[in-house]
Short mmCIF file of C-alpha atoms and ligand atoms in Angstrom, two decimals:
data_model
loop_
_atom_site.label_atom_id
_atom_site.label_comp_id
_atom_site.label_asym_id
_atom_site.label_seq_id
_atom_site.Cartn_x
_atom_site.Cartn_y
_atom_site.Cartn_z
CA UNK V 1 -109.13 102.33 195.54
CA UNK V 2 -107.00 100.45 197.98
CA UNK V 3 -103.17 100.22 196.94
CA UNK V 4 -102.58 102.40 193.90
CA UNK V 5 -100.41 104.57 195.98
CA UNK V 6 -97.81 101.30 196.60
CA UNK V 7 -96.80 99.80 193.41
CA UNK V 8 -92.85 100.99 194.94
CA UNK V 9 -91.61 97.73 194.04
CA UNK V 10 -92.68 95.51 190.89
CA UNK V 11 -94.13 92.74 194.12
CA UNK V 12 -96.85 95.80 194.47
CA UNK V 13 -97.80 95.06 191.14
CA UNK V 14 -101.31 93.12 191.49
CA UNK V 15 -100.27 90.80 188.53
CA UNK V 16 -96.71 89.56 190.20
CA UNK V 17 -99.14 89.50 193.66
CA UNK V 18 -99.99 92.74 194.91
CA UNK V 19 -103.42 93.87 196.10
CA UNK V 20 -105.50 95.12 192.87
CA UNK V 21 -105.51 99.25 193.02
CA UNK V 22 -109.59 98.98 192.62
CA UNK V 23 -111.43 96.55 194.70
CA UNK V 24 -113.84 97.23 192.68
CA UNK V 25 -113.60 96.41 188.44
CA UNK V 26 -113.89 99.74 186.16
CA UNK V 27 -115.34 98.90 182.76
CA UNK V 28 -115.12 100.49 179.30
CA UNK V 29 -119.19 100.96 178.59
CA UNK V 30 -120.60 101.56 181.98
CA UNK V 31 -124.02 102.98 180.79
CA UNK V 32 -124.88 106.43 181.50
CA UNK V 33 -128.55 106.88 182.71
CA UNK V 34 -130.95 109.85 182.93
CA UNK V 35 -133.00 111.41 185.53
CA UNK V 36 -134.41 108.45 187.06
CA UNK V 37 -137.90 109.82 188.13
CA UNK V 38 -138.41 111.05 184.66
CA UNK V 39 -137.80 107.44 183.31
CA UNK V 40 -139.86 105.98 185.62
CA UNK V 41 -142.76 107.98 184.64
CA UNK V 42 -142.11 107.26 181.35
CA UNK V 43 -142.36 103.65 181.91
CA UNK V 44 -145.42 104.55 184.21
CA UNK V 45 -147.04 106.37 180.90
CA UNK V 46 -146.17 103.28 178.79
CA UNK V 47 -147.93 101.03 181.17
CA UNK V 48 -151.01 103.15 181.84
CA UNK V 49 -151.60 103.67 177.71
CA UNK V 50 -150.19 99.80 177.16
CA UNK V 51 -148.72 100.99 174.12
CA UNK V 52 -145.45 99.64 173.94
CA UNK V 53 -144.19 99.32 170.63
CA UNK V 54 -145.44 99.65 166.78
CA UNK V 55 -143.99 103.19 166.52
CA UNK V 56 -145.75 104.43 169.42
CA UNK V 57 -145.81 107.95 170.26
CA UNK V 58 -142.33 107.91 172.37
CA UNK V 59 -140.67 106.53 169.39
CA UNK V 60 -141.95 108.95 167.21
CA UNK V 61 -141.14 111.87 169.95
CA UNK V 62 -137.51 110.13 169.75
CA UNK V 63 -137.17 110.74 166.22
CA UNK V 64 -138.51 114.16 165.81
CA UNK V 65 -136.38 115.19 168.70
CA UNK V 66 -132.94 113.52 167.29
CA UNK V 67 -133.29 114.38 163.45
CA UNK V 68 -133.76 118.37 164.80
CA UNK V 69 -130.72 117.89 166.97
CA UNK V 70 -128.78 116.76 164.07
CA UNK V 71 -130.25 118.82 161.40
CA UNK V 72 -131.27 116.19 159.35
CA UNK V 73 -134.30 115.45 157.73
CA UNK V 74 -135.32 111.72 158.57
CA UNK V 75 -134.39 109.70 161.81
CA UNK V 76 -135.51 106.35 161.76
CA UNK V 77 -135.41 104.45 165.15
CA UNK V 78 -134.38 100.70 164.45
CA UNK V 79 -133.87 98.34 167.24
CA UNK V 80 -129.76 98.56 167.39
CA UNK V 81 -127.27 99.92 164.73
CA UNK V 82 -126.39 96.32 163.50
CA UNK V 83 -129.94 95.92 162.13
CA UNK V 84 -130.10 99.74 161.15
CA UNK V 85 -127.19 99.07 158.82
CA UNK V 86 -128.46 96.12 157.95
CA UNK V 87 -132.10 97.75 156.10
CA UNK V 88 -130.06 100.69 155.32
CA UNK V 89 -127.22 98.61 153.14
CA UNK V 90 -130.70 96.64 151.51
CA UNK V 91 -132.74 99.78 151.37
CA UNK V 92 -129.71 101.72 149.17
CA UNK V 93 -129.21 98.64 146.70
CA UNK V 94 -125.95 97.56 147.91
CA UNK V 95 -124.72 94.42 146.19
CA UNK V 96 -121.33 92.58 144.91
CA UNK V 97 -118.86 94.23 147.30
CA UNK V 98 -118.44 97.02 149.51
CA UNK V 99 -115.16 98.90 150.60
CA UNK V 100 -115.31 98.73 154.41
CA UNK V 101 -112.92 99.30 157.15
CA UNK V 102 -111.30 96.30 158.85
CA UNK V 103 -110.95 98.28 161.94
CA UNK V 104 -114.33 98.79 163.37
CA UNK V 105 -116.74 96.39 165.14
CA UNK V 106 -117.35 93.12 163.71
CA UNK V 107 -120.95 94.15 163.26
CA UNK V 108 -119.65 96.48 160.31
CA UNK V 109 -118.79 93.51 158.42
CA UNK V 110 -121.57 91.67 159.52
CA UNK V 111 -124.04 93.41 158.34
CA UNK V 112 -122.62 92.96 154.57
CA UNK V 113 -121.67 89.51 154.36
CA UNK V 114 -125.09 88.51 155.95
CA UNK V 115 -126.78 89.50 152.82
CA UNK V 116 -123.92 88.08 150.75
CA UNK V 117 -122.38 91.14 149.93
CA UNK V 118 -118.61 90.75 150.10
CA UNK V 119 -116.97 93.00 152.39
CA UNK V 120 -113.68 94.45 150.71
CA UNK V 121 -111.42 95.50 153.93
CA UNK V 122 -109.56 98.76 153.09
CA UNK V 123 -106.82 100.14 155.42
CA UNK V 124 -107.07 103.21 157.75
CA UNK V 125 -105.55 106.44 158.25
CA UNK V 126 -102.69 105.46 161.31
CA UNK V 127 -103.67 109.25 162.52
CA UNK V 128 -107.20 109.09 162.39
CA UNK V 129 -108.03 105.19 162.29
CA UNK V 130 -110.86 105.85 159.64
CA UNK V 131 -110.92 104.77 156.11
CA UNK V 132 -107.47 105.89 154.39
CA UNK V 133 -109.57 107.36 151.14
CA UNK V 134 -106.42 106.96 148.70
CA UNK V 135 -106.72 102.96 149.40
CA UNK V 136 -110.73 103.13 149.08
CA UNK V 137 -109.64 104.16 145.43
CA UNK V 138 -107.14 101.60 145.50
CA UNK V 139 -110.00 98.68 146.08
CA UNK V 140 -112.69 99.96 143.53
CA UNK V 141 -113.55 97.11 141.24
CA UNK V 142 -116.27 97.00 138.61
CA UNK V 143 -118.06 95.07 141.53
CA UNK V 144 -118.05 97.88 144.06
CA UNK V 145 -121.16 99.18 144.57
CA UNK V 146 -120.68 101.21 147.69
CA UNK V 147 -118.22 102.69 150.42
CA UNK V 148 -118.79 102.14 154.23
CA UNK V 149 -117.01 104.89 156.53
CA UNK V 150 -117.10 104.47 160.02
CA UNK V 151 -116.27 107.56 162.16
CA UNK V 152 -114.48 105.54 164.61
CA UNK V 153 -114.27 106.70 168.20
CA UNK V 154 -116.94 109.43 167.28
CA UNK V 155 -113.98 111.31 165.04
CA UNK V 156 -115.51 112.00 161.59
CA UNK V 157 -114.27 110.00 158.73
CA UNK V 158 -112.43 112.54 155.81
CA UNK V 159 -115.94 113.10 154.57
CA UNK V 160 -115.42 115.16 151.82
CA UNK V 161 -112.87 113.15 149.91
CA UNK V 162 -114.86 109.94 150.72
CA UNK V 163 -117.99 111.63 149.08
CA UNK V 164 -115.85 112.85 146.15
CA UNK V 165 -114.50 109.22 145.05
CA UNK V 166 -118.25 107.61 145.70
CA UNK V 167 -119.58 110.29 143.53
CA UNK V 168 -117.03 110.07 141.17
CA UNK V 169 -116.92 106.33 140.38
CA UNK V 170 -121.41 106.39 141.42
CA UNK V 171 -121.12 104.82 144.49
CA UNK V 172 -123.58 104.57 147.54
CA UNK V 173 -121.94 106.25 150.65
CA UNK V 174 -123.01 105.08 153.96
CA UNK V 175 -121.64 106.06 157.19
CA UNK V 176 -121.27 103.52 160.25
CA UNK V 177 -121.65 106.53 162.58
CA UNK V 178 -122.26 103.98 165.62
CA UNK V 179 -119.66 106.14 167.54
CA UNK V 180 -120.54 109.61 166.74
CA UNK V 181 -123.76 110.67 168.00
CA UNK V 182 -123.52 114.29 168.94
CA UNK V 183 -120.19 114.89 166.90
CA UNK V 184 -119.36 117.45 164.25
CA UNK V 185 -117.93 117.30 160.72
CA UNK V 186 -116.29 120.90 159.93
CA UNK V 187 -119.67 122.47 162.28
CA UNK V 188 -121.97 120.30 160.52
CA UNK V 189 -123.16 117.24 162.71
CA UNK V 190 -122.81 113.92 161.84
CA UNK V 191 -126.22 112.90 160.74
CA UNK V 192 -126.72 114.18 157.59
CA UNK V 193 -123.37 113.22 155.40
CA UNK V 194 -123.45 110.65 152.30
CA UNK V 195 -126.44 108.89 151.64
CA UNK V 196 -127.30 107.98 155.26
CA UNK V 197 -125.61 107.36 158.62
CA UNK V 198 -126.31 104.57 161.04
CA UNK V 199 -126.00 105.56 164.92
CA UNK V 200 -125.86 103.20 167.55
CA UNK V 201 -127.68 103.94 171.31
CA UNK V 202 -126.33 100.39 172.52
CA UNK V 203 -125.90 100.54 176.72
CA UNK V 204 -122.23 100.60 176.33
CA UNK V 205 -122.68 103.44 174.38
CA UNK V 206 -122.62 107.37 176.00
CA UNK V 207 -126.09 107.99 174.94
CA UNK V 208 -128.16 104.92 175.13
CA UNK V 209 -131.66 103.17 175.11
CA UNK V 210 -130.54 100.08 176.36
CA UNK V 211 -130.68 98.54 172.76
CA UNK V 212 -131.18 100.87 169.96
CA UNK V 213 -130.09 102.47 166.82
CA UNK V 214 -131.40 104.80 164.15
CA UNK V 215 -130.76 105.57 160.35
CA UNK V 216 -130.89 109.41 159.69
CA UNK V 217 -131.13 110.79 156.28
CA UNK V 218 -131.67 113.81 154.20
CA UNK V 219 -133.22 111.28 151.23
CA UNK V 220 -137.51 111.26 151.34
CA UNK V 221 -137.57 108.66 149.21
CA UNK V 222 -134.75 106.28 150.83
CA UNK V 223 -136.32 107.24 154.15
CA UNK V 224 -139.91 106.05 153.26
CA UNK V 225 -138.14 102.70 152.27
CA UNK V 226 -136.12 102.49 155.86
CA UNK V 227 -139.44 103.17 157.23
CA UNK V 228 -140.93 100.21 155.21
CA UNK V 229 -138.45 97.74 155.82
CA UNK V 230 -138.33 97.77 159.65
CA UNK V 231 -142.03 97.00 159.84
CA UNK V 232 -142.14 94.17 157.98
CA UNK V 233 -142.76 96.01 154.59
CA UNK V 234 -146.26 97.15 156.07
CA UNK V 235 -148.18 100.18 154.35
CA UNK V 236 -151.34 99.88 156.47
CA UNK V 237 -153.35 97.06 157.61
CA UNK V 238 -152.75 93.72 155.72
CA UNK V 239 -151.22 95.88 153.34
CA UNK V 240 -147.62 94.51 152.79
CA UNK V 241 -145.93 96.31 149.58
CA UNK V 242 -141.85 95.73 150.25
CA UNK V 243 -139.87 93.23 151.85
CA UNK V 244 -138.93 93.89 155.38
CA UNK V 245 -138.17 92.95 158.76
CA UNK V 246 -138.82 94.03 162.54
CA UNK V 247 -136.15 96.68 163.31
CA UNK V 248 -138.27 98.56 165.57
CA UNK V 249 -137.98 100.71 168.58
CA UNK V 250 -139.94 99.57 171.48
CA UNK V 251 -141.54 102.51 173.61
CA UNK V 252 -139.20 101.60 176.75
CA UNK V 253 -135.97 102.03 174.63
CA UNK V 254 -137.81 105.46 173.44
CA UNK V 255 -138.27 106.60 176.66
CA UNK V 256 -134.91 105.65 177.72
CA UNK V 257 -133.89 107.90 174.68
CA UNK V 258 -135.82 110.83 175.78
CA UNK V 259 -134.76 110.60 179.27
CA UNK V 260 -130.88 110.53 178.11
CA UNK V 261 -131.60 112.95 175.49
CA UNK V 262 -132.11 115.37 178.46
CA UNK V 263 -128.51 114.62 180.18
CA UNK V 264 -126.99 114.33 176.64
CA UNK V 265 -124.91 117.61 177.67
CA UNK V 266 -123.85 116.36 180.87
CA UNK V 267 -122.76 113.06 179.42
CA UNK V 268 -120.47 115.14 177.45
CA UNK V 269 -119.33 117.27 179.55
CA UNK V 270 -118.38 114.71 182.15
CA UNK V 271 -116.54 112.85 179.27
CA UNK V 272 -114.67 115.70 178.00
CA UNK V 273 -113.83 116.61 181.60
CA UNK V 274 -112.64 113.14 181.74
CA UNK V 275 -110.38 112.98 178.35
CA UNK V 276 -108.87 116.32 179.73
CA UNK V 277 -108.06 114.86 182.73
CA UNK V 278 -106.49 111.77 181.07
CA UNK V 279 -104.64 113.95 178.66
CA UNK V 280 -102.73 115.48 181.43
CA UNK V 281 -102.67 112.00 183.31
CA UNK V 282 -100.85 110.44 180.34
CA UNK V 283 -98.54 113.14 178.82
CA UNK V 284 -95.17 112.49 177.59
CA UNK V 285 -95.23 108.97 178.56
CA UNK V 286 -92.99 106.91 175.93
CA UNK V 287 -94.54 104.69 173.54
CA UNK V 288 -97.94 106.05 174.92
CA UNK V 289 -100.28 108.08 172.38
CA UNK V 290 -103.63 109.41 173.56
CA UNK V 291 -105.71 110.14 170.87
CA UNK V 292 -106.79 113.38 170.31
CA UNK V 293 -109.94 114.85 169.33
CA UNK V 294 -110.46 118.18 167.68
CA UNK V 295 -111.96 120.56 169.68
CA UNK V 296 -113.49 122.95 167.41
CA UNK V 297 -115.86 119.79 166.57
CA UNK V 298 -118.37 119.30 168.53
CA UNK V 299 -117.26 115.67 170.68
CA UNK V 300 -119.01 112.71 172.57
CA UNK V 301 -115.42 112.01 174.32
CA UNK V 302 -116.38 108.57 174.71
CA UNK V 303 -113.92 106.39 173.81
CA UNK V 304 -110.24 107.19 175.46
CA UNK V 305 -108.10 105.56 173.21
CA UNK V 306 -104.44 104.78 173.85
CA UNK V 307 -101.66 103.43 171.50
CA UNK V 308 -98.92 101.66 173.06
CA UNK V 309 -95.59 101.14 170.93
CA UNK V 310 -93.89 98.52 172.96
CA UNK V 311 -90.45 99.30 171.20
CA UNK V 312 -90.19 102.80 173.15
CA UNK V 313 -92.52 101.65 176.16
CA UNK V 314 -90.76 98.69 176.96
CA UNK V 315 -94.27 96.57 177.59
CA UNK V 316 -96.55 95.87 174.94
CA UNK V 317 -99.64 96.31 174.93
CA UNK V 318 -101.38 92.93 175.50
CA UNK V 319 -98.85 92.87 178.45
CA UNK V 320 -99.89 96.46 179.96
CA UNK V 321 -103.96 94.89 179.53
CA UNK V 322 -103.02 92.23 181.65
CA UNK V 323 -101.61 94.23 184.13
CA UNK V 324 -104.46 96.76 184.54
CA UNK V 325 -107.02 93.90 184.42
CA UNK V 326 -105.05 92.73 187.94
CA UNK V 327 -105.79 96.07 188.96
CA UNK V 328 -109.62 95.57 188.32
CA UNK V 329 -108.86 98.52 185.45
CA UNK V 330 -110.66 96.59 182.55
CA UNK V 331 -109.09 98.09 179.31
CA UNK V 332 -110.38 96.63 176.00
CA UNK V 333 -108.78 95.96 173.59
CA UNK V 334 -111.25 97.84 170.82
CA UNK V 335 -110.98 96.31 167.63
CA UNK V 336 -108.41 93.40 168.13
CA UNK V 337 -107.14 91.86 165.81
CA UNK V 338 -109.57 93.46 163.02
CA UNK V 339 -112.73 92.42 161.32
CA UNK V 340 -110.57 90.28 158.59
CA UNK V 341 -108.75 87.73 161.00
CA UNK V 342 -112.21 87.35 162.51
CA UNK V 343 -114.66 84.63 160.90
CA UNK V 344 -116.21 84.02 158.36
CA UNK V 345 -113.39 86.44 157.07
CA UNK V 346 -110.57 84.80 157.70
CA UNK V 347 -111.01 81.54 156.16
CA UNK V 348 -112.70 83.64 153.17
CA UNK V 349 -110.20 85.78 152.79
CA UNK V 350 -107.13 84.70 154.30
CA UNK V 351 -104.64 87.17 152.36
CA UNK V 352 -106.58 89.94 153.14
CA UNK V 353 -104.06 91.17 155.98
CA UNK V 354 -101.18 91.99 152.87
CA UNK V 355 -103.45 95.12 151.82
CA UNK V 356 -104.18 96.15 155.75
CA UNK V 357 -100.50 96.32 156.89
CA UNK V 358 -101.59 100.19 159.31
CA UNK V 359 -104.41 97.95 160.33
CA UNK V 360 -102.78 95.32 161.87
CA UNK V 361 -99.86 97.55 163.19
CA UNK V 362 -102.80 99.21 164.77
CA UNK V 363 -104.90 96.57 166.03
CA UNK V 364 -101.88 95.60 168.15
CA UNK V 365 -101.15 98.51 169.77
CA UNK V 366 -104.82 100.13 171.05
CA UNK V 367 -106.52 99.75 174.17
CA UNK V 368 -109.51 101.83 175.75
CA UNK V 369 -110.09 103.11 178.87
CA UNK V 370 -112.84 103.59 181.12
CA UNK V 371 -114.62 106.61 181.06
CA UNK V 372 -118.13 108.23 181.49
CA UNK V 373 -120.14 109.17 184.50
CA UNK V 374 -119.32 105.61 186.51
CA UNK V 375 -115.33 107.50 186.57
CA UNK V 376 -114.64 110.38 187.73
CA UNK V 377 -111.41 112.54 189.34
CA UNK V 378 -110.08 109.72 191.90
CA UNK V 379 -110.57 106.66 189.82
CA UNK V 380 -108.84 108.59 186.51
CA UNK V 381 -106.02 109.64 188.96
CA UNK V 382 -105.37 106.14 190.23
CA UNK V 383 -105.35 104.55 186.48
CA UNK V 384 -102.78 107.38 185.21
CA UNK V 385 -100.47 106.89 187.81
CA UNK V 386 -100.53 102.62 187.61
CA UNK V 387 -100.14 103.20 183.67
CA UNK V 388 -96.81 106.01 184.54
CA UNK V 389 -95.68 103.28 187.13
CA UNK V 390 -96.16 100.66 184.40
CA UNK V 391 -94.34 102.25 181.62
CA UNK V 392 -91.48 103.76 184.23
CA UNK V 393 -90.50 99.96 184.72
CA UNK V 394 -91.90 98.85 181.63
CA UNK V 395 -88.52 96.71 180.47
CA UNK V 396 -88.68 95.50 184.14
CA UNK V 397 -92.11 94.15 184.05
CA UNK V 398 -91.98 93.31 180.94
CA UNK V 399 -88.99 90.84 181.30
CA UNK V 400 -90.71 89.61 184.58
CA UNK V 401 -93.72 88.63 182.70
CA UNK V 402 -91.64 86.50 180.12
CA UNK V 403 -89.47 85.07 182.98
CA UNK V 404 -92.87 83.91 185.01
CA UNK V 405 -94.65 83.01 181.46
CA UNK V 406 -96.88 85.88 181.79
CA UNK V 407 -96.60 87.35 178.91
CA UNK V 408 -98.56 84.64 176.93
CA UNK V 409 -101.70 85.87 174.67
CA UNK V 410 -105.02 86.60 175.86
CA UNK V 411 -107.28 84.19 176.38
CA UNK V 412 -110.81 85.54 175.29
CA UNK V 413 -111.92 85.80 178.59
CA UNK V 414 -109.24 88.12 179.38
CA UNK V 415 -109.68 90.41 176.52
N1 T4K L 501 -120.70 99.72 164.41
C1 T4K L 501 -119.76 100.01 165.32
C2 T4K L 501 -118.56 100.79 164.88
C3 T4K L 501 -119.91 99.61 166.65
O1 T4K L 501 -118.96 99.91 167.56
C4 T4K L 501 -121.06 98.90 167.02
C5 T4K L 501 -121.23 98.43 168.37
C6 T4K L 501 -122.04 98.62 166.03
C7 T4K L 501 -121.81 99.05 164.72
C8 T4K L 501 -123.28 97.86 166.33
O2 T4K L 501 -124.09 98.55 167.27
P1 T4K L 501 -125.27 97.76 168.08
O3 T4K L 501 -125.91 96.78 167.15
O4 T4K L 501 -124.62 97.09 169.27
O5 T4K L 501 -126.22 98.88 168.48
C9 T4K L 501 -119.92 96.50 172.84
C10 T4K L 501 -121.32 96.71 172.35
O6 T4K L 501 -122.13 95.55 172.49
C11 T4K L 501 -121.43 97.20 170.96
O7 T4K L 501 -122.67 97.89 170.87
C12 T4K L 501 -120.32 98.20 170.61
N2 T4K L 501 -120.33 98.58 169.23
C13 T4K L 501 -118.97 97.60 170.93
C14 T4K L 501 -117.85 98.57 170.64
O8 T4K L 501 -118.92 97.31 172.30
P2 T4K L 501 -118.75 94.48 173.96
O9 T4K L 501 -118.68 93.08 173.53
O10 T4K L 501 -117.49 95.19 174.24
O11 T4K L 501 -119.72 94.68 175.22
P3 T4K L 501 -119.59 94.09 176.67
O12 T4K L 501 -120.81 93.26 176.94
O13 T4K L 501 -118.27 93.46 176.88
O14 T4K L 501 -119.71 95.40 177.55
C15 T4K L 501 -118.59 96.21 177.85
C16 T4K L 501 -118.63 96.58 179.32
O15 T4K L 501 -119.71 97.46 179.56
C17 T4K L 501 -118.86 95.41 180.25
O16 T4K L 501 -117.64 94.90 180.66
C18 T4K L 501 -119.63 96.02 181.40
C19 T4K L 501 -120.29 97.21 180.81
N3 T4K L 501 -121.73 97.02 180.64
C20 T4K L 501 -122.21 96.47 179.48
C21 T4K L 501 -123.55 96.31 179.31
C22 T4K L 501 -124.10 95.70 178.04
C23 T4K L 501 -122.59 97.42 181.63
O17 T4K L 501 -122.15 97.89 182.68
N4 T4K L 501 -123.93 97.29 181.46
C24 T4K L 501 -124.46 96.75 180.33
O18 T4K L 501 -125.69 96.65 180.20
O19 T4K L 501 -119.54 95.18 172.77
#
């Protein structure tokens, strides 16, 4: 960090001129990695056996090792979470439409409409930013077929009433779980709820294996058909008895899985020492809300996840991104401006946004921070005091910013 300690007079400010507090950037999604030597040898084994994908022993070791973590009794490895929700929306019969958040990752969506399933986008809880389950009820037609929860930020969606309205009206239940590897839902981990979760190991993600995913489930039958459709509907040798497709693990991504699955407890660790620090960082700063986790659940602390409520901050948030982003602090803006003004959906369904109004309130007002082992003590320190600077003259900058036509939306590349 070079400056951080200035910022005395809004010129300090690296957006009105100043010298960026990081000469460096800091990114949301900086990927953890392992113990080196024991990937290495991994890759070493790989390339001695050439065995290197086709659920190959590492992939298999993979599974075994992540469906006894979670207490479940099927992990299948897919390729990434977008094609692991993909086989697992096919594999559990989804059709018509499907109540899904809008606030989530486009890939969410995605992964219904691309088998013409109509995603229905329910609003969230404001506190929890999962699926509000009194408006899930609200969008049941005779179409539904199924309910999509996603435990956004790794925070468990209200489980038990989503499982009581799917059973109740005999709907599938799948959870986008993408988020919430290693998280708990009252002491059970997440892993095992509904009919089947979807993780995601992407690189931006705390536990990764460079691209990855898996399906877990506590369903032989549904997990036999998982298995099935991500190898191309293959029983044996020329012996093709479903339709399927390649969602496969390669061994590298399994070895990168067992590697991490070895630091998985330091990840955390360094993430919740992180969000602690951050919490402290960031207290009692107007129109700022960190969100909070609960901590008898078991955490990932991956995602630090600020609301900013311009009204009693004085900036808004778009305008605080900006800022930071001069500061080489890349916020995101995680999941602006909501799967439903995103396209196809949009066009589709361009009234969607009147049954989402806590959705769009919401997508305007998060950003994310960067966390994980690539931050630590110094770099936290320096972002909390630019954001305390930022909201202590928050009118100030924020008036600046209109006056110099700052304050204009975000181009893509700025997001
Ligand atoms: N469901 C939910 C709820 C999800 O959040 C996601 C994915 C999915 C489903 C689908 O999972 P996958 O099919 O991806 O397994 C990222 C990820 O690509 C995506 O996996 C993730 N959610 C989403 C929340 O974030 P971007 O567009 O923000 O990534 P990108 O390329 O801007 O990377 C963020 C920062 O991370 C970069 O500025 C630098 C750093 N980075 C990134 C990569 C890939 C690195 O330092 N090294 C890297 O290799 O989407």
């Amino acid at each position: 960090m070079t400056s951080e300690r200035l910022k005395a007079s809004l010129d300090e400010f690296a957006i009105f001129g100043g010298t960026p507090a990081f000469a460096e950037q800091l990114h949301v999604g900086r990927p953890n990695i392992g113990d080196r030597d024991r990937l290495l040898g991994l890759f070493n084994q790989i390339l001695d056996t050439k065995r290197l994908s086709n659920m190959g022993p590492l992939e298999r070791e993979f599974e075994q090792r992540v469906a006894e973590m979670l207490g479940v009794k099927h992990c299948i490895a897919i390729c990434n979470a977008t094609v692991a929700l993909e086989i697992a929306i096919r594999a559990l019969g989804l059709t018509g439409e499907v109540i899904v958040p809008s606030f989530t990752f486009i890939a969410t969506a995605h992964a219904l409409q691309w088998q013409q399933i109509v995603p229905v986008f329910c609003d969230i809880d404001p506190e929890t930013h999962c699926l509000d389950p009194r408006s899930v009820e609200r969008m049941i037609t005779p179409r539904t077929t199924g309910i999509v929860g996603v435990h956004l930020w790794g925070r468990a969606c209200e489980i038990d009433a989503l499982t009581e309205i799917a059973d109740r009206h005999g709907l599938k239940l799948l959870f986008d779980a993408a988020h919430a590897f290693a998280c708990s839902y009252e002491g059970r981990m997440i892993g095992g709820f509904g009919d089947a979760e979807v993780f995601s190991f992407h690189a931006t993600k705390f536990f990764n294996t460079f691209e990855g995913g898996a399906v877990t489930t506590n369903d032989d039958k549904l997990a036999e058909k998982i298995r099935l459709m991500k190898n191309f509907g293959f029983a044996g040798y020329d012996q093709v008895i479903y339709i399927g497709t390649n969602g496969k693990m390669s061994e590298v991504s399994a070895a990168m899985g067992l590697t991490s699955l070895e630091s998985l407890d330091d990840f955390v660790a360094n993430n919740h020492r992180n969000y602690r620090q951050y919490s402290s960082e960031l207290a009692e700063l107007p129109g700022l809300r960190l969100l909070t986790f609960k901590e008898h659940e078991k955490c990932n602390y991956q995602y630090i996840v600020v609301e900013v409520d311009q009204t009693k901050a004085g900036i808004g948030r778009d305008e605080l991104v900006r800022l930071l982003h001069a500061e080489n602090i890349i916020a995101r803006r995680y999941f602006y401006p909501g799967c439903h003004r995103m396209e196809p959906y949009r066009t589709s369904y361009p009234d969607a946004g009147q049954a989402l109004p806590l959705t769009e309130q919401l997508a305007e007002r998060v950003l994310t921070l960067p966390t994980g082992t690539a931050v630590g003590e110094t770099e936290i320190s320096g972002i909390g005091r630019i954001i305390r600077k930022a909201i202590a003259r928050g009118p100030e900058i924020h008036e600046r910013l209109v006056a110099e036509h700052v304050n204009l939306p975000l181009t893509a590349k700025e997001y």
